[in-house]
Coordinates of C-alpha atoms in Angstrom, one line a residue:
X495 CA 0.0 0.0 0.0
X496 CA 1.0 3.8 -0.6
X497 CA 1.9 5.8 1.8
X498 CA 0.5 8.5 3.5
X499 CA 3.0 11.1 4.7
X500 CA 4.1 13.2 2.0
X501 CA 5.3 16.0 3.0
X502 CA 8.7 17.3 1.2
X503 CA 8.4 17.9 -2.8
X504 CA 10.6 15.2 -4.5
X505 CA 10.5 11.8 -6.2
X506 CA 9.5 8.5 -4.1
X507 CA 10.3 5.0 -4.8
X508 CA 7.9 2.3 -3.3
X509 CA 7.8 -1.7 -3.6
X510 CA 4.7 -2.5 -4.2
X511 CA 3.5 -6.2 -3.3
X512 CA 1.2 -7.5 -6.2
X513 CA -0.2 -9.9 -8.1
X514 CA -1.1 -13.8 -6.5
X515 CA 1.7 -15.4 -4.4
X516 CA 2.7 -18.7 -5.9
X517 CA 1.6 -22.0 -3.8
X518 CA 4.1 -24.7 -3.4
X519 CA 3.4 -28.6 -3.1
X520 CA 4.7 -30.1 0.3
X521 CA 6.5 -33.3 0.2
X522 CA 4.5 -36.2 0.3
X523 CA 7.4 -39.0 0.5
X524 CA 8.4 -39.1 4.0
X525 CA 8.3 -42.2 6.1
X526 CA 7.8 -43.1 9.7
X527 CA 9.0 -46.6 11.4
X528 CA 8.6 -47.6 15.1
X529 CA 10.0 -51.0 16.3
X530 CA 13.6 -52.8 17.0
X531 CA 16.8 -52.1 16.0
X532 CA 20.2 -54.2 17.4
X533 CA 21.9 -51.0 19.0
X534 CA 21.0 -46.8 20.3
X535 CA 23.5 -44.9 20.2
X536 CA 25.5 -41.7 18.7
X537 CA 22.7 -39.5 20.0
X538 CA 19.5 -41.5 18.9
X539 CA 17.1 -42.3 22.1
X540 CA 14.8 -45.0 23.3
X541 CA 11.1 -44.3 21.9
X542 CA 12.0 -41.3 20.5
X543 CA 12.1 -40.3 16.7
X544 CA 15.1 -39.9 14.9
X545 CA 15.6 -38.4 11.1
X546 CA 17.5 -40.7 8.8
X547 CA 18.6 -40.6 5.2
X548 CA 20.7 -43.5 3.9
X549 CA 21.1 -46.9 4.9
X550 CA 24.4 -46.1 5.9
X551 CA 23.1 -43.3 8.6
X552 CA 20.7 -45.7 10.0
X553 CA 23.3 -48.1 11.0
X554 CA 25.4 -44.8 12.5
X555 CA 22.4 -44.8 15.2
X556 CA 20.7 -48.1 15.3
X557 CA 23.5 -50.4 14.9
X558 CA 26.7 -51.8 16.2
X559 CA 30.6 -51.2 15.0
X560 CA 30.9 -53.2 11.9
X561 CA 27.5 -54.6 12.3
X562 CA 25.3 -54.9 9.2
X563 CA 22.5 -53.3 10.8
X564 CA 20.3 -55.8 11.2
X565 CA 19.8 -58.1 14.6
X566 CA 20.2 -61.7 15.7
X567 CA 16.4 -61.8 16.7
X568 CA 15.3 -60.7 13.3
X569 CA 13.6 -58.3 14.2
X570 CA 11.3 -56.9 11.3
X571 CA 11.8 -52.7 11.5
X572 CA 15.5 -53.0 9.9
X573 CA 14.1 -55.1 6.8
X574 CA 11.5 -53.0 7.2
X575 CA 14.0 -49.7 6.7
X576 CA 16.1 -51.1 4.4
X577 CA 13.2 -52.2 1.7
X578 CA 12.3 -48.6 2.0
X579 CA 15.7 -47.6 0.7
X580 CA 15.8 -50.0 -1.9
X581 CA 12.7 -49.0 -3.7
X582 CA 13.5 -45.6 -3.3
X583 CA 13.0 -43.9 -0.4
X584 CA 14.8 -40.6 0.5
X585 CA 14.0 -39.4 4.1
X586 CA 12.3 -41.3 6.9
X587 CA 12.1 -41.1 10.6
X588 CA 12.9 -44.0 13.0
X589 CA 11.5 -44.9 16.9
X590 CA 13.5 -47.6 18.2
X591 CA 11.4 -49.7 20.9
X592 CA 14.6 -51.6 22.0
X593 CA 17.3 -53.6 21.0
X594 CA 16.1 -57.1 22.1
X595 CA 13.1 -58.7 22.6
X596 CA 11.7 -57.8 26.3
X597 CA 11.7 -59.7 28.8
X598 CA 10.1 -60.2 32.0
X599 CA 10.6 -57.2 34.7
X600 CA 12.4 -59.4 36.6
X601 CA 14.8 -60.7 33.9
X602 CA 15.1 -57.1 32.2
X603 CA 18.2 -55.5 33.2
X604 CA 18.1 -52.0 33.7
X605 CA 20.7 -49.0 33.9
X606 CA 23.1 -49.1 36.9
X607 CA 23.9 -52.7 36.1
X608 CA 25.7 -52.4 33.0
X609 CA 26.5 -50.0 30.5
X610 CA 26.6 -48.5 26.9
X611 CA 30.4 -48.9 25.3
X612 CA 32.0 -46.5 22.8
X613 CA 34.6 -47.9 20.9
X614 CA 37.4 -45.3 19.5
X615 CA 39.3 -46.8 16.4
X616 CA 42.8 -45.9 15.4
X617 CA 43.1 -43.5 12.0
X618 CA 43.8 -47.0 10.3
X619 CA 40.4 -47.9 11.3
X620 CA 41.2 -50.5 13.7
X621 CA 39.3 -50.8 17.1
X622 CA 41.9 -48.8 20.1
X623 CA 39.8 -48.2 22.9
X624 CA 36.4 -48.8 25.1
X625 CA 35.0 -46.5 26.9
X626 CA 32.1 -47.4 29.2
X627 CA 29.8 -44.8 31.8
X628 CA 30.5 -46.2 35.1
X629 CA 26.9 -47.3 36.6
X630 CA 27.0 -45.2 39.1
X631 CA 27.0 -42.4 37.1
X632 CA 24.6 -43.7 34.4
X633 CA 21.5 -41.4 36.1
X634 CA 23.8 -38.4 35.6
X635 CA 23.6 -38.9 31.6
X636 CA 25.7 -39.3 29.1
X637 CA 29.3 -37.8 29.3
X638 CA 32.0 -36.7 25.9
X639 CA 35.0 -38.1 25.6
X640 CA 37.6 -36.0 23.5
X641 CA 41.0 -37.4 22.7
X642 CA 43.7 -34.5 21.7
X643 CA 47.0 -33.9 20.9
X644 CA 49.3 -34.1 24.0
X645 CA 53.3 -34.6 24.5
X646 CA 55.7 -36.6 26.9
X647 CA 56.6 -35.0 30.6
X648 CA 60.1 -35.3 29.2
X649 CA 62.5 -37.1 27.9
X650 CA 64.0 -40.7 29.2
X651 CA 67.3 -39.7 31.9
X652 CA 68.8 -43.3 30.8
X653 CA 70.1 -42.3 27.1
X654 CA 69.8 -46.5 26.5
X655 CA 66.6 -45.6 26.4
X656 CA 64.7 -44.1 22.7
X657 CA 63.3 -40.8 22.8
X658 CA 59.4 -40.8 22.7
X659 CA 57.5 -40.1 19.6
X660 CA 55.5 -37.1 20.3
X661 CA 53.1 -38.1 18.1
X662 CA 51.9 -40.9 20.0
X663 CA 50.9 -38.8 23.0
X664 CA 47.6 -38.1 23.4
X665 CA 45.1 -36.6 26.3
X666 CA 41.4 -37.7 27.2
X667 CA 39.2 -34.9 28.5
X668 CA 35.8 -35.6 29.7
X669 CA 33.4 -33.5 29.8
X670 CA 29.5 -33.1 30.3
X671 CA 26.9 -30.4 28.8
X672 CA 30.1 -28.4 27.6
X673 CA 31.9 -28.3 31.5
X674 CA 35.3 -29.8 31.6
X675 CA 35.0 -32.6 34.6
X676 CA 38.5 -34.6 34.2
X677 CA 41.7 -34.1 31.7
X678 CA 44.5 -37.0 31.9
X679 CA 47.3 -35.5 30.1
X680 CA 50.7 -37.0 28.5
X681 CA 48.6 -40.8 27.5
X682 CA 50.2 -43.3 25.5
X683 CA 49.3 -46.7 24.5
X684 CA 52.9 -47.8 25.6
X685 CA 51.9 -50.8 28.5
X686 CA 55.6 -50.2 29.6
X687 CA 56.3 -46.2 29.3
X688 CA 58.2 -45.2 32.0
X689 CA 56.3 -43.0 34.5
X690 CA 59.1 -39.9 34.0
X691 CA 57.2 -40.3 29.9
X692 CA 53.8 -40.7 30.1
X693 CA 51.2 -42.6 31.6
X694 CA 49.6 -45.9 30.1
X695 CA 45.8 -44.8 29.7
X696 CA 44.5 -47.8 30.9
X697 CA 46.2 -47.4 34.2
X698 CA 45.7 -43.6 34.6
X699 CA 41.9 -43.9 33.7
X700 CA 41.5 -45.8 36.7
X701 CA 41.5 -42.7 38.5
X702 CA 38.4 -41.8 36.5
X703 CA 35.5 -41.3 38.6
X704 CA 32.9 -41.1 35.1
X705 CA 34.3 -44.0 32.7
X706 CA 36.4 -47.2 32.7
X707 CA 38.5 -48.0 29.5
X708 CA 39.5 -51.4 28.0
X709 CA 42.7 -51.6 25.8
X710 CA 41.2 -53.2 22.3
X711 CA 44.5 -53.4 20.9
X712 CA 46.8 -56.6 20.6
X713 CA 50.2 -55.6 19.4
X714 CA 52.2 -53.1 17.1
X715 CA 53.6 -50.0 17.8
X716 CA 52.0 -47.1 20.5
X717 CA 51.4 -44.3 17.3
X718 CA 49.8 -47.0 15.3
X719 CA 47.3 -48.3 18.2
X720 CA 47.1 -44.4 18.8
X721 CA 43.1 -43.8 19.1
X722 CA 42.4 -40.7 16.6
X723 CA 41.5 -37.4 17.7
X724 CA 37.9 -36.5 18.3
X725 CA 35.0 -35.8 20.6
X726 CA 32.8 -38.5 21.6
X727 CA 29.9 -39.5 23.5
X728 CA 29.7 -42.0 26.1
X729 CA 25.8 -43.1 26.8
X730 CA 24.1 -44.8 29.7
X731 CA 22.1 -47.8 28.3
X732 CA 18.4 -46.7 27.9
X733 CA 15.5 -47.7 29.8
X734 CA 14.6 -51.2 28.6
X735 CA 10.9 -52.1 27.6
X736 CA 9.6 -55.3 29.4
X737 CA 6.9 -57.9 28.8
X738 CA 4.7 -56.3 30.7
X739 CA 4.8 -52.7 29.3
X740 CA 5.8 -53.2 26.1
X741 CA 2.2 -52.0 24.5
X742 CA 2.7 -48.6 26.7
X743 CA 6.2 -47.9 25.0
X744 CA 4.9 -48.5 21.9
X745 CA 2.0 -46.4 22.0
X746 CA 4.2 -44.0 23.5
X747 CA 3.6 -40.2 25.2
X748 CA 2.3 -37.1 23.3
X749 CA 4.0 -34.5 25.3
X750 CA 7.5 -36.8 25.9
X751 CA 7.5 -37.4 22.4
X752 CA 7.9 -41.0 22.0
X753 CA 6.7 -44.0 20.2
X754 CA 3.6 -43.8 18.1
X755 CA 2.3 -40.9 19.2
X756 CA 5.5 -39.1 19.1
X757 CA 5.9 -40.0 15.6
X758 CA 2.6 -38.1 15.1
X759 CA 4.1 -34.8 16.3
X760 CA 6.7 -35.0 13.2
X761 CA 4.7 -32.7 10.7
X762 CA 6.9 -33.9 7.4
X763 CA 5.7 -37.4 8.3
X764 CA 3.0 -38.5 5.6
X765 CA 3.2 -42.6 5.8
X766 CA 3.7 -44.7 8.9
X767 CA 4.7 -48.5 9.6
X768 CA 5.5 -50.6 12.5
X769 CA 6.6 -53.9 11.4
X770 CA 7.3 -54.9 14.6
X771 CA 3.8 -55.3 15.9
X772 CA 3.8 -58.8 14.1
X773 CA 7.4 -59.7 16.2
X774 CA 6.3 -59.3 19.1
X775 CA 3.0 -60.7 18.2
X776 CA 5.0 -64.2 16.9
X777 CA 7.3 -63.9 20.3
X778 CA 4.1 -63.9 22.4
X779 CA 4.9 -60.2 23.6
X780 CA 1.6 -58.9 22.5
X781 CA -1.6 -60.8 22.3
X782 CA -4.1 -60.1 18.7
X783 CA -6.2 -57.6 20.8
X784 CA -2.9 -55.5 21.7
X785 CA -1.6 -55.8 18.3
X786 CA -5.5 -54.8 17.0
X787 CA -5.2 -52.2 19.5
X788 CA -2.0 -50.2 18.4
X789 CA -3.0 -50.5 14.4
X790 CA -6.3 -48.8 15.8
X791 CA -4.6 -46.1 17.4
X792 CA -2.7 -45.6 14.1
X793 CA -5.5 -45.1 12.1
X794 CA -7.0 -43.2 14.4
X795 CA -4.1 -40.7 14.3
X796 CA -4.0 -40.7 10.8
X797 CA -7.3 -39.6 11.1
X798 CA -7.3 -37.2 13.4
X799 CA -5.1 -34.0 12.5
X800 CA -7.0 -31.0 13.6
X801 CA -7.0 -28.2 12.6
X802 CA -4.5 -29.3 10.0
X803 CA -5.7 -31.5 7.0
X804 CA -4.5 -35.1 7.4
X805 CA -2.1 -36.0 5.0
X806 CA -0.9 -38.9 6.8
X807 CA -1.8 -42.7 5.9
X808 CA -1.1 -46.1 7.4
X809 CA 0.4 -49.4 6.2
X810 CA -0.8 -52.3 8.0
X811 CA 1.0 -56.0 7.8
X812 CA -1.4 -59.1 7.8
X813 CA -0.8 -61.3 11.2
X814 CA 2.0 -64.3 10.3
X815 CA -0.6 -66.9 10.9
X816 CA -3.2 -65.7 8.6
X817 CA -1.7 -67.3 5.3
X818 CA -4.5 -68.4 3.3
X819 CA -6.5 -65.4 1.8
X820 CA -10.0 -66.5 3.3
X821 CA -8.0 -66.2 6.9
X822 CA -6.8 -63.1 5.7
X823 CA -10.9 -62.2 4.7
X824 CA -12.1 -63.5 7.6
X825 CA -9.2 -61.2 10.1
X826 CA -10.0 -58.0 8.4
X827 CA -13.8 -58.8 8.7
X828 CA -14.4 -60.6 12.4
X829 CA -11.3 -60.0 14.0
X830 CA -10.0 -56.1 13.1
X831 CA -13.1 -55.5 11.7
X832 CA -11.4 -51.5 10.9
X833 CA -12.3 -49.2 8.0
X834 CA -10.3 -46.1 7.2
X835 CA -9.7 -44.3 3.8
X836 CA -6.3 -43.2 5.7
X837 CA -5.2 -47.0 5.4
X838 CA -3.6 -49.7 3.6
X839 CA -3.3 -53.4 3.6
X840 CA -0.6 -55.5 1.5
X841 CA -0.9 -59.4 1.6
X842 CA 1.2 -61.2 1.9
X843 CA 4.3 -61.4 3.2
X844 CA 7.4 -61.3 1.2
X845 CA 10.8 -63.4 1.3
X846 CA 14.1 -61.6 1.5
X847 CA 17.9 -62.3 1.8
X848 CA 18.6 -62.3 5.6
X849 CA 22.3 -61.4 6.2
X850 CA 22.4 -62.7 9.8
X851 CA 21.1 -66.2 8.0
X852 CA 24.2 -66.1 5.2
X853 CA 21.5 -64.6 2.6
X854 CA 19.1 -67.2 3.1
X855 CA 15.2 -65.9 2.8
X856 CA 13.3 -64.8 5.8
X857 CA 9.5 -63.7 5.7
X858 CA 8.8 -60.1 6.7
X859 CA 6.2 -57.9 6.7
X860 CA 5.8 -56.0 3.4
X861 CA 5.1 -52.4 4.6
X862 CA 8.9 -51.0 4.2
X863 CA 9.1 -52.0 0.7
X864 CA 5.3 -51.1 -0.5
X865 CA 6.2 -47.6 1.5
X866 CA 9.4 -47.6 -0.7
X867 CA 7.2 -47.8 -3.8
X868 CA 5.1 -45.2 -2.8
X869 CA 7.9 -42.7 -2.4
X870 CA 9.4 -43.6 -5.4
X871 CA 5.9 -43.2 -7.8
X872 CA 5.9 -39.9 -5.9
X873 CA 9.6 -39.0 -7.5
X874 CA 8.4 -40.7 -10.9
X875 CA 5.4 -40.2 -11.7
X876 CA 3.9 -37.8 -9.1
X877 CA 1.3 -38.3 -6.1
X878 CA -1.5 -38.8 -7.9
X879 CA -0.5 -42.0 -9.7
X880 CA -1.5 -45.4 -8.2
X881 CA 2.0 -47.1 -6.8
X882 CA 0.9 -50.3 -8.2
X883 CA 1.8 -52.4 -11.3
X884 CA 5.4 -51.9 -9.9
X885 CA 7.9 -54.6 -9.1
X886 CA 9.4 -54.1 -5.1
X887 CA 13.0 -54.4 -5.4
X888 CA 15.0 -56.6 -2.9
X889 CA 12.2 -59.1 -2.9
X890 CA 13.1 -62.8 -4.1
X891 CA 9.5 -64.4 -3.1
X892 CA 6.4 -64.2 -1.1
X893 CA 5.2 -66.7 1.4
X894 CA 2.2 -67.3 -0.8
X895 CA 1.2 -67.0 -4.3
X896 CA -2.3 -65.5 -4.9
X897 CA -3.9 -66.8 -8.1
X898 CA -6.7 -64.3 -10.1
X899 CA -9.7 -65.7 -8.4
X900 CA -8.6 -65.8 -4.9
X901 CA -7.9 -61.7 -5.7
X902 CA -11.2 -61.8 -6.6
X903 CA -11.8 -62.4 -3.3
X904 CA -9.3 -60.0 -1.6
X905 CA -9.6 -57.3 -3.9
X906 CA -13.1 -56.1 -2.8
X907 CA -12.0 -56.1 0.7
X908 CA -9.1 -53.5 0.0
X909 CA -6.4 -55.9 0.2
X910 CA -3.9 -55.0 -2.0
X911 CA -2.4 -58.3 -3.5
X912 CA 1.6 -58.8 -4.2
X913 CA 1.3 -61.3 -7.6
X914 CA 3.8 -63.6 -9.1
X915 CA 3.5 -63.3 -12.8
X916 CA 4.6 -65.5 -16.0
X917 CA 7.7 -63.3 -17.1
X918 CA 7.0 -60.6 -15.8
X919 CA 8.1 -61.6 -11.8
X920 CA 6.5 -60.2 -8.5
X921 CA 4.5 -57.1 -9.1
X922 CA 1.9 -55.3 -6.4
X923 CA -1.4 -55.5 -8.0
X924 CA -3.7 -53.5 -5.9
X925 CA -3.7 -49.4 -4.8
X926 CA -6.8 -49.9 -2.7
X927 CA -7.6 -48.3 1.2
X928 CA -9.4 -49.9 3.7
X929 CA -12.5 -47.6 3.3
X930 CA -15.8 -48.8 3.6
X931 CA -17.1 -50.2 -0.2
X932 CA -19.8 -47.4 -0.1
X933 CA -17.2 -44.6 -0.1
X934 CA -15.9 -45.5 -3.8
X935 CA -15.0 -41.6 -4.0
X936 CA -11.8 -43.2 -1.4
X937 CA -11.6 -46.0 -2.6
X938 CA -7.8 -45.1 -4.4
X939 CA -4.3 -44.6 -2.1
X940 CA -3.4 -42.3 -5.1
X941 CA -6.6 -40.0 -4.8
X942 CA -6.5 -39.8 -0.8
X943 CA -3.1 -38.9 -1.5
X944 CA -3.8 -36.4 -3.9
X945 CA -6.7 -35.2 -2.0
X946 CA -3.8 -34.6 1.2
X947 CA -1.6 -33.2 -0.9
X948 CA -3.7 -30.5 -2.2
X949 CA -5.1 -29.6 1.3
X950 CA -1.5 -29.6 2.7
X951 CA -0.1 -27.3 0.2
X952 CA -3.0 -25.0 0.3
X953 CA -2.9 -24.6 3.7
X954 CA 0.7 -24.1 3.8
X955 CA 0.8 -21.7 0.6
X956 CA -2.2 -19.3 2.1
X957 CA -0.9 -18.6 5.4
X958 CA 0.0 -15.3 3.7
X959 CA -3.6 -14.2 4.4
X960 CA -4.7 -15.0 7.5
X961 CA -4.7 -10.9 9.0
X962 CA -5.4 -9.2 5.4
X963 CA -7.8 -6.8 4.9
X964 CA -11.2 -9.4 3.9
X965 CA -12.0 -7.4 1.0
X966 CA -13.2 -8.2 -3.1
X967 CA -9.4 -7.4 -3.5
X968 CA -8.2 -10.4 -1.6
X969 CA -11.0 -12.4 -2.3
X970 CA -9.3 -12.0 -5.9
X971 CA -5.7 -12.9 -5.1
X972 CA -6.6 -16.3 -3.1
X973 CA -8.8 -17.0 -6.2
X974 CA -5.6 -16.3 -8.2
X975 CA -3.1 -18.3 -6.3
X976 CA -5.3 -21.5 -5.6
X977 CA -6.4 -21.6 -9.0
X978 CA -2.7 -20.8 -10.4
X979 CA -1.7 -23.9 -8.0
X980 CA -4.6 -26.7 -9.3
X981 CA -4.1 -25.4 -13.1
X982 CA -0.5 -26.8 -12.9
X983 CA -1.4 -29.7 -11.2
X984 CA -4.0 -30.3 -13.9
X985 CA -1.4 -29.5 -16.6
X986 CA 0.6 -32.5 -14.9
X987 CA -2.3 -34.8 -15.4
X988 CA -3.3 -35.0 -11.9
X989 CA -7.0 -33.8 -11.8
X990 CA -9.3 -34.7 -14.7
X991 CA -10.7 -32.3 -17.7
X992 CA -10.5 -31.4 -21.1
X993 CA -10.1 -27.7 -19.7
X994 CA -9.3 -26.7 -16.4
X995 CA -13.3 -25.2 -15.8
X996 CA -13.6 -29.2 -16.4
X997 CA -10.5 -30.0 -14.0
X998 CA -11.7 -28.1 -10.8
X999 CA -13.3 -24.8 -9.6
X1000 CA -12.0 -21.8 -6.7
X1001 CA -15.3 -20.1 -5.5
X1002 CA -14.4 -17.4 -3.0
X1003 CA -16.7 -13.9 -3.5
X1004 CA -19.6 -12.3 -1.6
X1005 CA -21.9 -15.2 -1.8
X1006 CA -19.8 -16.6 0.7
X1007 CA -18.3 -14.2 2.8
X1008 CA -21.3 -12.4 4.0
X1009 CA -20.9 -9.2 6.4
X1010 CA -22.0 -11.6 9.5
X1011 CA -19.0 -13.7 8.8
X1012 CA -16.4 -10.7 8.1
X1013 CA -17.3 -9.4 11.4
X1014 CA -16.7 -12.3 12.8
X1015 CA -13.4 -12.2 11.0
X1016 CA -13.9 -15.6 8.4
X1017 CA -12.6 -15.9 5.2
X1018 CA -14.0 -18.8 3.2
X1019 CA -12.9 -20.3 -0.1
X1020 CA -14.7 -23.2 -1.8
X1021 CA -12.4 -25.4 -3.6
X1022 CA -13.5 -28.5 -6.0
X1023 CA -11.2 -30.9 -8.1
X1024 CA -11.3 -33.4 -10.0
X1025 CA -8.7 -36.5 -9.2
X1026 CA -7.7 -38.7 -12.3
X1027 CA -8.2 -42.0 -11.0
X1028 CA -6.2 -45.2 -11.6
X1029 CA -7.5 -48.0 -15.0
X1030 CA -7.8 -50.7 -12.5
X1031 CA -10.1 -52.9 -14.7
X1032 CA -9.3 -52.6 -18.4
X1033 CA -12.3 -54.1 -20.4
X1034 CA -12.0 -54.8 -24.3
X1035 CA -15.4 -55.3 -25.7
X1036 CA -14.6 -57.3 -28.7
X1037 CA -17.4 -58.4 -31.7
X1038 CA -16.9 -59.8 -34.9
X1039 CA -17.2 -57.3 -38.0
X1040 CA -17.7 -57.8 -41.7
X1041 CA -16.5 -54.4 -43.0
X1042 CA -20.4 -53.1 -43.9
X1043 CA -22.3 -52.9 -40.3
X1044 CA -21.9 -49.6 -38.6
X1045 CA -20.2 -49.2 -35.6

């Protein structure tokens, strides 16, 4: 707007703000996982979420040194991640729920008992030292170690004796929230440096009150079993889930952020998985209604996003002893019983290599890898097309092959079906919710998707108005910029029309916005689209012709 206060003759410049500000489409490929993982640790927490982006980043964080991420109790969540890397996932986030299977309270050892290790490697990469929190200082937190450049106290007296390398020195400081607590100067990895040198670590760490350390090395010379400089952190184990509350870490606390419902407080999150339901549901950990339970409170979240749009969906696994597809019919019918147009069910369960088995195939739940998929038709294609007819990559069978007519079956339900074709080799052949059949308007993953993503980006693109005037002027420039947004999504081929009058409409003028609801401050906009929707029965009607009937 102009100003107001001329007063002095002369020329003024002014930036005017017009015309429709552009609306950008959020990112819809962003994954969430809760369940096992073998190890916590380089800052990632029990129950709490933590952002990953590569294979190799999860294993930073939620596995061991030289581990290949996965865990001797095969536990689901790291096939689980690793599918959705495979098939094309970028960015997910990760709740660990443990690193073994719980036990009983009794049986579950808890911090003060043991501890966390850190292992420092050498700049050749070869393990040098442990460093472990002592338990009695494992309520206090974690603690940094930081090994530095140091020197000898001096040289040797006896000159039989050879000089010291300097290099070789090194000193440990230890600190805690950014306060110094101990530094051990003039360390070596010599066991037999003479106490006018240096000071072996292992026997001058003793003196530690905060960490004991454990010489990995076996031989060679003191610079080469050197551990390299750096700052790192030393971690109390975390508080261990046991039999008997391992549903209430799951489910997690809203305002600690952890486990499910923590996961629902990442706002980037837009597809959620826990694998490990059906783990602890084959271990005995969790009985069917606990297991029915927690994929209720997932939907439930998914639905459930005021005031924001929800733009989130869930991807449920089939329970390991439902096989057949009738037991699968007669689970998602009797037994869930659980409708939701903000859900999806695969079927069933797919073989891959398992490393911890020298490659051999192990059965997992196929919710990593269909998420995968779904991120990767996003990058393709776009959001609005169906993530089926698409082979899952890293899969080398499934536990049972669904013929045409037991799909008949399944299909109906909304149970998307993972085929085995002549030649053409596993594909998933259904892009179906779990809505009610009445609703056929949700029937689609890709339009629900759509349907989020144009609600999502709306809301996030019109912030810009909330406080304007609530005039014809602005009524005009939200009309622009929605319309500007769902014509380009139209020119993409993700809403249906020959024109875009055809494709969708932006109604937002007097008819709407009243006086009575200026004053009491509303805006409203009415927007329609049209979603494209996926072939997913192609029908040839073929008759014989003679060249002279009409057609």
């Amino acid at each position: 707007m102009a100003r107001l206060d001329y007063f002095a003759p002369g020329v003024y410049v002014e930036e005017i703000d017009r015309g429709s500000r552009p609306i950008e489409g959020v990112q819809t490929n962003i994954a969430g996982f809760i369940g096992f993982t073998e190890a916590i640790r380089n800052g990632a927490e029990l129950g709490k979420p933590m952002l990953i982006t590569s294979w190799n980043q999860y294993m930073e964080y939620f596995a061991r040194e030289n581990s290949d991420g996965f865990t001797d109790f095969n536990a689901y969540l790291p096939f689980a991640v690793n599918g959705w890397f495979l098939n094309g996932g970028a960015r997910c986030w990760v709740v660990s729920i443990g690193t073994s299977l719980p036990k009983t309270a009794e049986e579950t050892i808890q911090p003060g008992t043991e501890s966390t290790a850190l292992t420092i490697r050498t700049n050749g990469k070869r393990e040098s030292l442990q460093f472990i929190l002592k338990p009695e200082e494992a309520e206090n937190g974690s603690v940094s170690v930081e090994i530095q450049a140091s020197e000898p106290k001096s040289d040797p007296e006896d000159p039989n004796v050879p000089a010291p390398v300097p290099a070789e020195f090194f000193s440990v400081v230890i600190k805690r929230d950014g306060e110094e607590l101990e530094r051990h100067e003039h360390l070596t990895m010599d066991r037999e440096v003479q106490s006018v040198v240096g000071d072996y670590v292992v026997t001058k760490l003793e003196e530690s009150q905060y960490v004991m350390v454990t010489d990995l090395t076996q031989k060679g010379l003191p610079l080469a079993r050197r551990p390299q400089d750096g700052q790192f952190e030393v971690s109390p184990p975390p508080t261990l889930p046991t039999q008997e509350n391992l549903a209430r870490y799951v489910q997690g606390v809203r305002d600690d952020r952890s486990g499910i419902q923590g996961l629902f407080e990442i706002d980037e999150v837009t597809m959620v998985a826990c694998p490990d339901l059906m783990r602890a549901y084959q271990a005995g950990l969790l009985n069917e209604d606990q297991v029915h339970g927690l994929m209720e409170l997932m939907v439930s979240l998914c639905e459930n996003s005021a005031p924001n749009p929800p733009n989130r969906m869930v991807v449920l696994d089939t329970p390991p002893d439902r096989i057949k597809p009738q037991q699968v019919v007669n689970w998602l019918d009797d037994d869930f019983s659980r409708r939701s147009m903000f859900a999806a069910l695969y079927y069933p369960w797919i073989k891959v290599p398992n490393p911890r088995n020298a490659g051999k195939p192990i059965l997992v739940p196929p919710c990593g890898h269909m998420m995968g998929v779904w991120s990767r038709t996003d990058e393709t294609r776009g959001v609005y097309k169906a993530p089926a007819n698409e082979t899952p990559r890293g899969v080398i069978g499934l536990s049972y092959d669904c013929n045409f007519r037991e799909q008949e079956l399944l299909n109906p339900k909304g149970i998307n079906c993972i085929r085995t074709f002549p030649n053409r080799g596993i594909k998933i052949w259904g892009a179906r919710t779990l809505v009610e059949p009445e609703k056929t308007e949700w029937r689609y993953i890709s339009v629900r998707r759509l349907m989020s993503y144009i609600e999502k980006s709306i809301e996030l693109g019109t912030q810009w108005v909330v406080f304007e005037p609530n005039d014809q002027d602005l009524w005009a420039r939200v009309r622009r910029t929605v319309s500007n947004f769902l014509e380009r999504l139209w020119r993409e081929g993700a809403l249906f029309g020959a024109s875009p009058e055809q494709a969708f409409f932006v109604k937002c003028d007097e008819t709407l916005n009243t006086p009575d609801t200026m004053i009491l401050g509303r805006l409203y906009i009415e927007v329609g689209v049209c979603p494209v929707r996926p072939a997913e029965f192609v029908i040839f009607r073929i008759s014989q012709w003679n060249g002279q009937d009409e057609q």
